[in-house]
XYZ file of N, CA and C in Angstrom:
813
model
N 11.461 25.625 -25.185
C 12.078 26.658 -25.996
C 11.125 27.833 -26.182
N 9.919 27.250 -26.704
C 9.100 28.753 -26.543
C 8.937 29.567 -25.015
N 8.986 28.736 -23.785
C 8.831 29.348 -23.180
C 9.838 30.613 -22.552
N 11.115 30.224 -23.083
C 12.341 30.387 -22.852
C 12.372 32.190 -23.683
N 11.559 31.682 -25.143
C 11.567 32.608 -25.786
C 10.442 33.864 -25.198
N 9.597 33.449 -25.069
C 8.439 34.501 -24.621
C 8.724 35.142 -23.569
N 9.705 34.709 -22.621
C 10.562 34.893 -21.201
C 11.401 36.345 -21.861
N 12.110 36.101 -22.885
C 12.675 36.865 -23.472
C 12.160 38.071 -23.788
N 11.215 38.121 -24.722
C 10.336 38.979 -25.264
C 9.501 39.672 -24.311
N 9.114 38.780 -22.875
C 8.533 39.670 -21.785
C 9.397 40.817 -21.161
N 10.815 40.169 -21.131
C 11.390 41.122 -20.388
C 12.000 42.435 -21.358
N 11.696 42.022 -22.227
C 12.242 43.496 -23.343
C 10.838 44.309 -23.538
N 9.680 43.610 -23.201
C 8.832 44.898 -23.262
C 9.001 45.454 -21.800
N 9.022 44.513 -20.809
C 9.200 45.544 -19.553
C 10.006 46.646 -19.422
N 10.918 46.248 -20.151
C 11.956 47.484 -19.881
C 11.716 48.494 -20.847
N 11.288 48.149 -22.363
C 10.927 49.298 -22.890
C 9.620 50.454 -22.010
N 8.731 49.215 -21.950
C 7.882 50.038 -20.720
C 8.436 50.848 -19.768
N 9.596 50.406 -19.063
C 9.961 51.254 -17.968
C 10.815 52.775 -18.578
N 10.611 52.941 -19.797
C 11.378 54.120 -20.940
C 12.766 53.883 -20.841
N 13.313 52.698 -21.224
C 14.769 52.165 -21.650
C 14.750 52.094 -23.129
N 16.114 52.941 -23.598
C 16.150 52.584 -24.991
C 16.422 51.531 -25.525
N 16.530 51.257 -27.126
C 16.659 50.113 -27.185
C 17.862 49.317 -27.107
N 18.826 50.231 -26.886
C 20.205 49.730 -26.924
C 20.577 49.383 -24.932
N 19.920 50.255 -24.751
C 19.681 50.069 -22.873
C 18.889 48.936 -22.680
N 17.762 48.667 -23.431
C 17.133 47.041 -22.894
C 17.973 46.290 -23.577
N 18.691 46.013 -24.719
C 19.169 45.162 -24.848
C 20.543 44.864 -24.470
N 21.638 45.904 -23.748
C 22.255 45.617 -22.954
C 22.044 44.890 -21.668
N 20.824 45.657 -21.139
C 20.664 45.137 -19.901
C 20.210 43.104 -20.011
N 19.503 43.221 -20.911
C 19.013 42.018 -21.272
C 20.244 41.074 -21.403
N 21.057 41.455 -21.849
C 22.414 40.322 -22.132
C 23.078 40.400 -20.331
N 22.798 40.990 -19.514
C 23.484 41.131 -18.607
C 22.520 40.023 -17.374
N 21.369 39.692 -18.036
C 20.660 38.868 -17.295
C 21.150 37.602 -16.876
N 20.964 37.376 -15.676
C 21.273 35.953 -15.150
C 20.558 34.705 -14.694
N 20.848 34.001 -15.021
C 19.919 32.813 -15.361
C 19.836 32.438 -13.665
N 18.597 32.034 -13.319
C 17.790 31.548 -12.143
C 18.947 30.611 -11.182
N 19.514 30.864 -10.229
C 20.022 29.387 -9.483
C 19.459 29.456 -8.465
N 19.218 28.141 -7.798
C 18.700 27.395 -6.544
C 19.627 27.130 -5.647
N 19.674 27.116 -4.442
C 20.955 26.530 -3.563
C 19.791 25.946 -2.533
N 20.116 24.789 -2.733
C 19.797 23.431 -1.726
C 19.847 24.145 -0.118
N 19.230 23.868 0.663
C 19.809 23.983 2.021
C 19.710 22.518 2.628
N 20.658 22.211 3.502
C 20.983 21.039 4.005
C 20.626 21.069 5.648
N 19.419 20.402 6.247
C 19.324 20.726 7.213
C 19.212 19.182 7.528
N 19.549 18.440 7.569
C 19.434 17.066 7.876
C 18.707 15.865 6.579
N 18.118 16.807 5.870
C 17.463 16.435 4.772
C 17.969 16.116 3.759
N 17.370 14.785 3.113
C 18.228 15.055 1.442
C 17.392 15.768 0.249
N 18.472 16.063 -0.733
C 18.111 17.190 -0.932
C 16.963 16.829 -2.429
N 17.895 15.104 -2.840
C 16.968 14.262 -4.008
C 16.363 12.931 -3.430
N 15.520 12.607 -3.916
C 15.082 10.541 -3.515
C 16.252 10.131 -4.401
N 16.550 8.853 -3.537
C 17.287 8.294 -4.014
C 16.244 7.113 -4.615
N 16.787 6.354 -5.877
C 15.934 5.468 -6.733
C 15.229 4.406 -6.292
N 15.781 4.337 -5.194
C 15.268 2.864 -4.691
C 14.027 3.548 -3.672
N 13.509 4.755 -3.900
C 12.629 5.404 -2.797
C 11.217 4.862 -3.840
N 11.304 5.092 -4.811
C 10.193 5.202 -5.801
C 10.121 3.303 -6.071
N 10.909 2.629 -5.612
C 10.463 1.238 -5.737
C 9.899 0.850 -4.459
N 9.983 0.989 -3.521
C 9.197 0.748 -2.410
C 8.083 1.608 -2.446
N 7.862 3.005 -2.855
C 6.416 3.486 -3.139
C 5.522 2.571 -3.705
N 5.826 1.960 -4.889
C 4.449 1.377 -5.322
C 4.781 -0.272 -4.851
N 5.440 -0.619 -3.968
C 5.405 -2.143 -3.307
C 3.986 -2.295 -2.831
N 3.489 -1.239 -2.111
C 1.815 -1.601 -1.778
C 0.872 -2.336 -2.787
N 1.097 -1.964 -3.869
C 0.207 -2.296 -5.278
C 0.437 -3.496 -5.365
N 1.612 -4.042 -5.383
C 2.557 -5.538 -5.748
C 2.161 -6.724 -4.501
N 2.050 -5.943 -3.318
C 1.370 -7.120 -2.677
C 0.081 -7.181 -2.488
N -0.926 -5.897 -2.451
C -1.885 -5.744 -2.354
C -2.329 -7.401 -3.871
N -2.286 -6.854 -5.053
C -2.602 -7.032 -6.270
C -2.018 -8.974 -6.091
N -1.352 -9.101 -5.903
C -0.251 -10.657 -6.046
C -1.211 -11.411 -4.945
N -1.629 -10.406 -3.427
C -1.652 -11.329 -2.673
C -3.659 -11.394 -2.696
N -4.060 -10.572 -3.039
C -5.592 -10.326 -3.524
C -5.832 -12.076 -4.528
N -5.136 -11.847 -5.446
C -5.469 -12.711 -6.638
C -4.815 -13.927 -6.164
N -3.734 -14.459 -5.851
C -3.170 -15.528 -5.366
C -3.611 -16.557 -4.535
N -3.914 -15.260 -3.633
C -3.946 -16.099 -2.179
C -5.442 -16.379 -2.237
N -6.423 -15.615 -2.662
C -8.199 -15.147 -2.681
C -8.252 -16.254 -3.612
N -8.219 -16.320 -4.748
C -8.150 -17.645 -5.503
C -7.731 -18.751 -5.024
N -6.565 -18.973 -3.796
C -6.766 -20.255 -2.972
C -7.861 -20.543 -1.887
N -8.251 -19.408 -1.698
C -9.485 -19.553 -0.738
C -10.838 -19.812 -1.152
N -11.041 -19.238 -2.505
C -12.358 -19.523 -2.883
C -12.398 -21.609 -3.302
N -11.462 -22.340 -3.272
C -11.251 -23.540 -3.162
C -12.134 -24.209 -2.029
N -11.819 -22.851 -0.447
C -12.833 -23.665 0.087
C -14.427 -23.662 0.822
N -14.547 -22.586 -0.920
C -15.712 -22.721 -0.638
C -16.851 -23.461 -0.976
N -15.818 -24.829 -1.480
C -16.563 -25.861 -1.794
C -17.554 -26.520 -0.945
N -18.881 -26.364 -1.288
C -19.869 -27.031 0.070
C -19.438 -28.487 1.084
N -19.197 -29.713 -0.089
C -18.685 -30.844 0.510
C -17.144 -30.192 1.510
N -16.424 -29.668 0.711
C -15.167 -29.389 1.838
C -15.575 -28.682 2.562
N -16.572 -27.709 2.732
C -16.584 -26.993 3.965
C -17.821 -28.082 5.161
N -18.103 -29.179 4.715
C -18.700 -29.755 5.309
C -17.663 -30.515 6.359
N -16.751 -31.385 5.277
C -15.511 -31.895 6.267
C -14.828 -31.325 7.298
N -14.828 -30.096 6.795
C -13.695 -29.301 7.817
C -14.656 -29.050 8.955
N -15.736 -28.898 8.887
C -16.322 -28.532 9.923
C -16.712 -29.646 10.881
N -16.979 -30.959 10.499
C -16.477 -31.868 10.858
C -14.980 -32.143 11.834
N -14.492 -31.961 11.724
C -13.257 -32.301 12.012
C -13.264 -31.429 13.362
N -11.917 -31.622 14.253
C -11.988 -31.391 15.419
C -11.583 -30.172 15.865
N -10.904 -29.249 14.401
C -10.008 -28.366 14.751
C -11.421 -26.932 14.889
N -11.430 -25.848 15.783
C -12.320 -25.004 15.663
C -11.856 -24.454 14.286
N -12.805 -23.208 13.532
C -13.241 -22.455 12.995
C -12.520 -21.237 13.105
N -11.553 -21.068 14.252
C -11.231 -20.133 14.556
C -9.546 -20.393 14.350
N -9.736 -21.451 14.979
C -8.083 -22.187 14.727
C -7.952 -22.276 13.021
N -8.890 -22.632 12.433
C -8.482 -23.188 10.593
C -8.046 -22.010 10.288
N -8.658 -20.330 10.604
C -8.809 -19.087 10.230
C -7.380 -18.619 10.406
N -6.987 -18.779 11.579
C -5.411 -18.630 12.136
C -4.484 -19.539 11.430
N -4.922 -20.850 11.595
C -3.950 -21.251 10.595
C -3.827 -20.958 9.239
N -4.508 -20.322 8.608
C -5.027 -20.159 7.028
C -4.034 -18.848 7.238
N -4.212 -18.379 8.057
C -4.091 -16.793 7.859
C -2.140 -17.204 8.005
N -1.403 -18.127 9.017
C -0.088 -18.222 8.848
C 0.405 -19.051 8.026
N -0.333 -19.722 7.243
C 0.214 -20.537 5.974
C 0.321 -18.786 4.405
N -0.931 -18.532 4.837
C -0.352 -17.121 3.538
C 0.914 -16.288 4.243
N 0.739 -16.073 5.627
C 2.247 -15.451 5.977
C 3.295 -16.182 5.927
N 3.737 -17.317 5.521
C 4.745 -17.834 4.756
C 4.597 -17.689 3.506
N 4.245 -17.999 2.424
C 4.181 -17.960 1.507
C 4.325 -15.912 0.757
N 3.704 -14.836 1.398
C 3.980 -13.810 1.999
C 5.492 -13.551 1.951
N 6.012 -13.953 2.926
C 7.188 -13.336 3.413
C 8.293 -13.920 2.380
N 8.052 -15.508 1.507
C 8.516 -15.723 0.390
C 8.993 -14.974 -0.920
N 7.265 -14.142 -0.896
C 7.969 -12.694 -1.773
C 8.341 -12.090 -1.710
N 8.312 -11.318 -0.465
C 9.070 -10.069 0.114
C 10.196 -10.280 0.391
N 10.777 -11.735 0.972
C 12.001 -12.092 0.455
C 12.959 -11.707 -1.344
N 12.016 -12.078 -2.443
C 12.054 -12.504 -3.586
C 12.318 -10.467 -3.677
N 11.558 -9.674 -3.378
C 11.456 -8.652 -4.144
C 12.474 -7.469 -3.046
N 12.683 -7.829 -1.958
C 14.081 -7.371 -1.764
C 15.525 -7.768 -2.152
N 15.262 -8.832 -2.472
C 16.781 -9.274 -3.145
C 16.766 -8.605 -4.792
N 15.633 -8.618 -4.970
C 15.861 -7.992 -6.295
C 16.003 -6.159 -6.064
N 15.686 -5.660 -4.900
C 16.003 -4.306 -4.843
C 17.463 -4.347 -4.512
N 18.119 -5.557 -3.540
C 19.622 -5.279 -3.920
C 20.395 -5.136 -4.983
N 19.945 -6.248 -5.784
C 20.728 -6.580 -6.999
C 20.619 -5.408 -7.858
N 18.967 -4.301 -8.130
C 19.371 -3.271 -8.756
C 19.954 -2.276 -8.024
N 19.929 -1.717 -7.322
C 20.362 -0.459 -6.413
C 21.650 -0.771 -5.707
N 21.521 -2.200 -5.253
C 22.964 -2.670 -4.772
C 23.485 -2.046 -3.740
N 24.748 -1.293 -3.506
C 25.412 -0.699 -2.289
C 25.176 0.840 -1.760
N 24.760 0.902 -2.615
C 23.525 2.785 -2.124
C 22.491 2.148 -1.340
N 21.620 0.900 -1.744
C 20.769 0.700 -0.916
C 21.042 -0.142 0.445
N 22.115 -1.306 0.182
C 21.864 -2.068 1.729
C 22.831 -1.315 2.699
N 23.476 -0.498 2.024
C 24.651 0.605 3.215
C 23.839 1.622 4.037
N 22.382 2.181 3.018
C 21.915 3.230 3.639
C 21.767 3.000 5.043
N 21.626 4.358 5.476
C 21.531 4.146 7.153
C 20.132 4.126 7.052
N 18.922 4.163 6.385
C 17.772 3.816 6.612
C 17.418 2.185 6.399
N 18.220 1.189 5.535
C 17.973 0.284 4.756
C 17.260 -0.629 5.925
N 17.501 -0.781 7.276
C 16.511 -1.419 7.766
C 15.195 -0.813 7.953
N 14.776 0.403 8.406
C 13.523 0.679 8.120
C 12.621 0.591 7.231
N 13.528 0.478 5.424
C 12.417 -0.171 4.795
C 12.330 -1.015 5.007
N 12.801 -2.241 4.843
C 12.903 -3.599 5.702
C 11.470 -3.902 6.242
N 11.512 -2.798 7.624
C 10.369 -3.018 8.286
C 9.566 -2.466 7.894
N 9.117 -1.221 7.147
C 7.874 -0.524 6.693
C 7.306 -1.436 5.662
N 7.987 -2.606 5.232
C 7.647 -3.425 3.917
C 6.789 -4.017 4.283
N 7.649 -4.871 5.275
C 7.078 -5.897 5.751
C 5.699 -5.708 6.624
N 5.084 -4.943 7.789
C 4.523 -4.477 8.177
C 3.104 -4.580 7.077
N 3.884 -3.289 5.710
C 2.734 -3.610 4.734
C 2.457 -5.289 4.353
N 3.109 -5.692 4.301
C 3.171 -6.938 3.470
C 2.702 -7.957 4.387
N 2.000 -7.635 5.814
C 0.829 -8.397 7.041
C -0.673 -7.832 6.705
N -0.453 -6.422 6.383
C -1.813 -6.005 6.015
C -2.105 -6.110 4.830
N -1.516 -6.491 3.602
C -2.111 -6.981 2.391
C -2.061 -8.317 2.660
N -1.570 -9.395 3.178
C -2.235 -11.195 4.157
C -3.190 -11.004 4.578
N -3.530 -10.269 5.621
C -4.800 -9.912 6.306
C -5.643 -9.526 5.319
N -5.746 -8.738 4.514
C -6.622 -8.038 3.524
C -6.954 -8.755 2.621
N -6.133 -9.617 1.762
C -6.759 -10.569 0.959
C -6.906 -11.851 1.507
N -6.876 -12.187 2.747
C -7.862 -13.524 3.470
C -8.931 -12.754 3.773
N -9.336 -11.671 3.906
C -10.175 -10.827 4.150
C -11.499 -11.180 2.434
N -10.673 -10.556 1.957
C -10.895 -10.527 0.359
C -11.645 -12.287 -0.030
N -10.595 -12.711 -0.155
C -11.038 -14.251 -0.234
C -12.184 -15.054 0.495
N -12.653 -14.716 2.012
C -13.405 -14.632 2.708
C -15.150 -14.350 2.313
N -14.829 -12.946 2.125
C -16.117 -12.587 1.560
C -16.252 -13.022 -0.028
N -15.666 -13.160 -0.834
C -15.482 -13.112 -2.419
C -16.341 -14.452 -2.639
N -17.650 -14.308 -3.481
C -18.456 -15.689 -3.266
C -18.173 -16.751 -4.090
N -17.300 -15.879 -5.823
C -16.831 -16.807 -6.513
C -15.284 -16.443 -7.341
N -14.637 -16.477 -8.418
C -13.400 -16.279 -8.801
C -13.587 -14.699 -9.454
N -15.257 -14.823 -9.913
C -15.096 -13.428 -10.469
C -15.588 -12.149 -9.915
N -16.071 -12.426 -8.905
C -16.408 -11.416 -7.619
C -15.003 -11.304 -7.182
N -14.201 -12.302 -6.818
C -12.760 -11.893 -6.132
C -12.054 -10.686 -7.344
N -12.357 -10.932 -8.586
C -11.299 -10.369 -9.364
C -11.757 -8.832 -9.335
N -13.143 -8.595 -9.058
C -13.457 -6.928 -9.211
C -12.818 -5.970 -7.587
N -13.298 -7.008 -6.408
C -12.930 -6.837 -5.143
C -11.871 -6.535 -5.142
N -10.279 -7.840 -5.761
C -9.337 -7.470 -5.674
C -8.485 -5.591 -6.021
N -9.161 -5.796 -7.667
C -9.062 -4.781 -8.211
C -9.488 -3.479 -7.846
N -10.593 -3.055 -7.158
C -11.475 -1.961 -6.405
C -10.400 -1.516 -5.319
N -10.255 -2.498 -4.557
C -9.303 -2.530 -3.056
C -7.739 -2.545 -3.749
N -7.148 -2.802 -4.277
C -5.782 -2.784 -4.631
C -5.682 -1.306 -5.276
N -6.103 -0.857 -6.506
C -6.092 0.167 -7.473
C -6.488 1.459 -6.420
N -7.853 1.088 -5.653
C -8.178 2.579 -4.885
C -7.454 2.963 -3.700
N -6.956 1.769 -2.899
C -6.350 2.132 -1.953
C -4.782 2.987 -2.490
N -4.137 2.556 -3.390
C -2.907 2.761 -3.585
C -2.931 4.183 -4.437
N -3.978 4.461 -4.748
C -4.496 6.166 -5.465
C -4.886 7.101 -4.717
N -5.468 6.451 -3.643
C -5.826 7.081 -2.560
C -4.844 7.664 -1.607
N -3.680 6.537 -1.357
C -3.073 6.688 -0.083
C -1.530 7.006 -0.676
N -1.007 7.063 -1.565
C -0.241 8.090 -2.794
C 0.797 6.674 -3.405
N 0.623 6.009 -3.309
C 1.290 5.221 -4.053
C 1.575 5.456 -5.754
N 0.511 5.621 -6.628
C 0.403 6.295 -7.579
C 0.548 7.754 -7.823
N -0.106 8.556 -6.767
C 0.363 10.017 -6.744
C 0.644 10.330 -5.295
N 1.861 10.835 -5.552
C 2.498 11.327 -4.505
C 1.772 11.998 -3.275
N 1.680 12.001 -1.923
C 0.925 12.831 -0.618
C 1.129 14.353 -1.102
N 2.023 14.703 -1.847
C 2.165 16.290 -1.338
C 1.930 16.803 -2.659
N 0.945 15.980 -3.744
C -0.187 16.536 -4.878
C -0.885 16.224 -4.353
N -1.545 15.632 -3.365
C -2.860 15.900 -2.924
C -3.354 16.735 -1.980
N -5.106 16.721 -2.456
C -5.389 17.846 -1.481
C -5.754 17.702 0.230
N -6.447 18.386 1.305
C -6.326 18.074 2.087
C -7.834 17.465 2.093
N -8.548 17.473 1.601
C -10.030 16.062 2.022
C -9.246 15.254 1.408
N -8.626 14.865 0.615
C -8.075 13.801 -0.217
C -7.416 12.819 0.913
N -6.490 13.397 1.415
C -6.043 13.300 2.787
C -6.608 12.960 3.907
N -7.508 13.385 4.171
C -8.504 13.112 5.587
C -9.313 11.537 5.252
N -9.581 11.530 3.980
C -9.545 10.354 3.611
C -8.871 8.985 4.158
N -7.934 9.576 2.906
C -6.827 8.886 2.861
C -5.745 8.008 3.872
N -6.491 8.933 5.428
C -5.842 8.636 6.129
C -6.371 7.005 7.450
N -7.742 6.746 6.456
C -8.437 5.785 7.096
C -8.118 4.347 6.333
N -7.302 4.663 5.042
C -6.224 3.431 4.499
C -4.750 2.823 5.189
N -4.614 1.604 5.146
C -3.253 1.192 5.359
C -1.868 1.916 4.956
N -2.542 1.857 3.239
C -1.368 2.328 2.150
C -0.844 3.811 2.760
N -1.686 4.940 3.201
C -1.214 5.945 3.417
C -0.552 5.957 4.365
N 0.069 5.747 5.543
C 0.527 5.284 6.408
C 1.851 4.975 6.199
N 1.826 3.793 5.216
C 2.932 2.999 4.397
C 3.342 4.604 4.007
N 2.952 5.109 2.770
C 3.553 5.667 1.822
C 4.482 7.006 2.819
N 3.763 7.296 3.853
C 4.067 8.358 4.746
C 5.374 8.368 5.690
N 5.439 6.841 6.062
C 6.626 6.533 6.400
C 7.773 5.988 5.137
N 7.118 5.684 3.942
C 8.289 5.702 3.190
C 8.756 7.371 2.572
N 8.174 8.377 2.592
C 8.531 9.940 2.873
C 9.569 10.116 3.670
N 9.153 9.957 5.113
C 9.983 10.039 5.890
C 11.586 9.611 5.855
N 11.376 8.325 5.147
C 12.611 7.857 4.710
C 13.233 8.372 3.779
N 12.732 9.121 2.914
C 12.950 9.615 1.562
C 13.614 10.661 2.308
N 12.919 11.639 3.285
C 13.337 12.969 2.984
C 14.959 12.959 4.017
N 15.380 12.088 5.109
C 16.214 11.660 5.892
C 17.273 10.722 5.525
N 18.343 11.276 5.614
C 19.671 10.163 5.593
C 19.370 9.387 6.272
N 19.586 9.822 7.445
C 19.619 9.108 8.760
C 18.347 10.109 9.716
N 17.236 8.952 10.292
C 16.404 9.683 10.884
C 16.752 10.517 12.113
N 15.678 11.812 12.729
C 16.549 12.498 13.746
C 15.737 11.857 14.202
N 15.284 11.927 15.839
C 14.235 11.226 17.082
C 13.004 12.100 16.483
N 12.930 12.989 16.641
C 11.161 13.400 15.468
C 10.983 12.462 14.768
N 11.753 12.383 13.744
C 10.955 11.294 12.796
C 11.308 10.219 13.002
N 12.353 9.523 13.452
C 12.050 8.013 13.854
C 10.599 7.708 14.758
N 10.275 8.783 15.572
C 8.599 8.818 16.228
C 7.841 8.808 15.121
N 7.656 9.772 14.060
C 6.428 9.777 13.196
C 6.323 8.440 12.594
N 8.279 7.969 11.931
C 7.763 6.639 11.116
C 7.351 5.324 11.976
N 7.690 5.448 13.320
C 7.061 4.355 14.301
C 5.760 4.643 14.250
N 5.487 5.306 14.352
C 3.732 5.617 14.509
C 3.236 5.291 13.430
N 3.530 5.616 12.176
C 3.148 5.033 10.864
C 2.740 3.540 11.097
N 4.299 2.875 11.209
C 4.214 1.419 10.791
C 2.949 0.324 12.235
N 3.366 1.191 13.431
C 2.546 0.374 14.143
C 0.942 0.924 13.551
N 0.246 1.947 13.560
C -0.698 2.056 12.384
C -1.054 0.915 11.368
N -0.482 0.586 10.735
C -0.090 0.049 9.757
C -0.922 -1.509 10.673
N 0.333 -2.190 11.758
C 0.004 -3.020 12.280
C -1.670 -3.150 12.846
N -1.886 -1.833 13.379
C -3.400 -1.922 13.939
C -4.647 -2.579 13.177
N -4.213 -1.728 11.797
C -5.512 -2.309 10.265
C -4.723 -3.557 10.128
N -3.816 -4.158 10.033
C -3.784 -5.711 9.979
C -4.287 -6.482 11.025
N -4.037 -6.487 12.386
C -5.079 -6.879 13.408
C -6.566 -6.540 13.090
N -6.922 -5.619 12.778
C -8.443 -5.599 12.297
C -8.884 -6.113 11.584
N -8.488 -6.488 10.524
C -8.644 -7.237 9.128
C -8.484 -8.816 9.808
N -7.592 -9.362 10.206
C -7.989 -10.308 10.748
C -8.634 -10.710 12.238
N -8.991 -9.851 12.567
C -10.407 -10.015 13.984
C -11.871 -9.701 13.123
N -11.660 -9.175 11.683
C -12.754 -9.023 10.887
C -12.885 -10.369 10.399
N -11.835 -10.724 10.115
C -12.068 -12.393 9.138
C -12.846 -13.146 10.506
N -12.158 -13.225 11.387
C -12.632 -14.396 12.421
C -14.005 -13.845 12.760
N -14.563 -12.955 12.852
C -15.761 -12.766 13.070
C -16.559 -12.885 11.973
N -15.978 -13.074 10.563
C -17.268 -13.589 9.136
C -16.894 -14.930 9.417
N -15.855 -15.413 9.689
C -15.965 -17.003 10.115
C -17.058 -17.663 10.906
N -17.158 -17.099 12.119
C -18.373 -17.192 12.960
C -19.183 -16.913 12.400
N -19.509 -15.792 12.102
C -21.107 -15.721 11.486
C -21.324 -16.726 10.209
N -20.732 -16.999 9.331
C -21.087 -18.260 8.083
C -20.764 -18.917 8.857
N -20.201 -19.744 10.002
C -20.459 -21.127 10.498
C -22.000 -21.323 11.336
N -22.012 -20.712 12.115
C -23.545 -19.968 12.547
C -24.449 -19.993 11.794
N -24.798 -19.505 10.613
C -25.389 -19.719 9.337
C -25.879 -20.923 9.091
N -24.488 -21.364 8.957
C -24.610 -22.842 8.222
C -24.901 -23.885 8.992
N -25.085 -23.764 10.756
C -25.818 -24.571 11.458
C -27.042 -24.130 11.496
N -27.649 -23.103 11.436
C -28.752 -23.300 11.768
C -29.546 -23.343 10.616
N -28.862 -23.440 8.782
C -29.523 -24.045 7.823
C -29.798 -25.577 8.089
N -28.443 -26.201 8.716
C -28.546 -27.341 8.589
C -29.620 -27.803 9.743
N -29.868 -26.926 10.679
C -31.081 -27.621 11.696
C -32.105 -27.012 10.780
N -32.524 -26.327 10.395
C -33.661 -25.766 9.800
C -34.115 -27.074 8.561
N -33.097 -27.973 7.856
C -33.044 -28.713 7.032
C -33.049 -30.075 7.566
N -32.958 -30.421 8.951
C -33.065 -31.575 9.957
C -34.553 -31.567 10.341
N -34.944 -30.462 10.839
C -36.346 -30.387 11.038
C -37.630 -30.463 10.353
N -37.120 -30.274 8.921
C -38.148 -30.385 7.666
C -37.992 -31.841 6.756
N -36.553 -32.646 7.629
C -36.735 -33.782 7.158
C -37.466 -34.499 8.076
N -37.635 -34.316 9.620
C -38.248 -34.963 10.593
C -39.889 -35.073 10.399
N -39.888 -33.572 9.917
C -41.246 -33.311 9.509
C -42.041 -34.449 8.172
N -41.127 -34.865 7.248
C -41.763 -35.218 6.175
C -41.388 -36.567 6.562
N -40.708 -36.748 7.620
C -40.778 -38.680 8.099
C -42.016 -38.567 8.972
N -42.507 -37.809 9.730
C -43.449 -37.904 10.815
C -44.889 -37.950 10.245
N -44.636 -36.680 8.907
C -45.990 -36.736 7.975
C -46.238 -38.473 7.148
């Protein structure tokens, strides 16, 4: 309202300024017309539709769920005696890693199950009719391999429950601030961006834009949001060719403590 008012009061000194009397500015003033916008429609829509802003911050929800969940089942084995057994046993180091890594992608795809049915049930027939509704689908999911990868990642390095909880938090909160989950790509600036663009989440958030700003994608942007999501795929392959290579190196480790600890018992039988 004040601004509305001072709007007012600006334009009656302008015109007195311009030597209008006062019955001339204040005619003219009543003759003023209030601001309109006209949309242009070029393939674009012209608002997000609601269900755009619930898949924006989905990054946070698995990042955060699958950080703490899954990282807290892993630090289980970093029990010395169990990591003694397993290593024992016949299966490689590399195989447990793979299998570890597709037991969280079930459990994974459990939620993303769980939290698209709940985007039907609110949004309902605006959302599963859209002509985009399978691309989120896949831009979800996609994310929802690189937050698996990322918190076996997480869990991996994390030495105890409360190292996982700062890790989780650092990596969940910055990536998703960073890469616009919390603030939108087009308030940020461009280093923000150049950044930004060495995260998963931004990627994600970029192809959920794309979706936002398109009914139905034209071939331009069905290219940009493919490029996004396989992106997307690349840092989940990395994240887990990163895990399997800290696997190796702490198994590596831990043999040549244990010869280093064979040899100093040989030593004190021989002494």
């Amino acid at each position: 309202m004040d601004q509305q008012i001072n709007s007012f009061l600006n334009n009656a000194r302008t015109y007195q300024a311009a030597g209008f009397t006062e019955a001339e500015a204040a005619s003219a003033l009543e003759r003023t017309q209030s601001v309109k916008v006209t949309f242009l429609k070029d393939g674009k829509n012209t608002e997000d539709a609601p269900y755009v802003y619930y898949f924006r911050y989905m990054p946070y929800l698995f990042l955060a769920l699958s950080g703490f969940v899954m990282g807290n089942i892993l630090i289980v084995f970093h029990n010395p005696d169990l990591k003694k057994r397993m290593a024992a046993s016949p299966v490689s180091g590399r195989r447990q890693s793979l299998e570890g890594i597709l037991c969280m992608s079930l459990a994974g795809i459990a939620l993303w199950i769980f939290v698209i049915v709940i985007a039907i049930v609110f949004f309902g027939k605006d959302f599963y009719t859209s002509g985009n509704f399978a691309y989120y689908l896949l831009n979800s999911v996609f994310m929802l391999f690189v937050a698996i990868a990322l918190a076996y990642l997480m869990g991996t390095i994390a030495p105890n429950r409360d190292a996982l909880t700062g890790i989780a938090n650092i990596i969940s909160l910055g990536m998703c601030f960073l890469g616009g989950a919390f603030v939108p790509l087009e308030f940020m600036g461009n280093d923000v961006k150049a950044v930004s663009q060495f995260l998963p989440v931004y990627w994600y958030e970029k192809a959920n834009d794309i979706l936002a700003d398109f009914g139905h994608l034209t071939a331009s942007a069905k290219g940009q949001f493919l490029q996004a999501i396989m992106i997307q795929l690349v840092f989940a392959a990395a994240f887990v060719c990163l895990v399997l290579v800290l696997k190796n190196i702490k198994e590596w480790i831990h043999s040549r403590m244990r010869s280093v600890t064979v040899v100093e018992r040989l030593r004190e039988v021989e002494n």
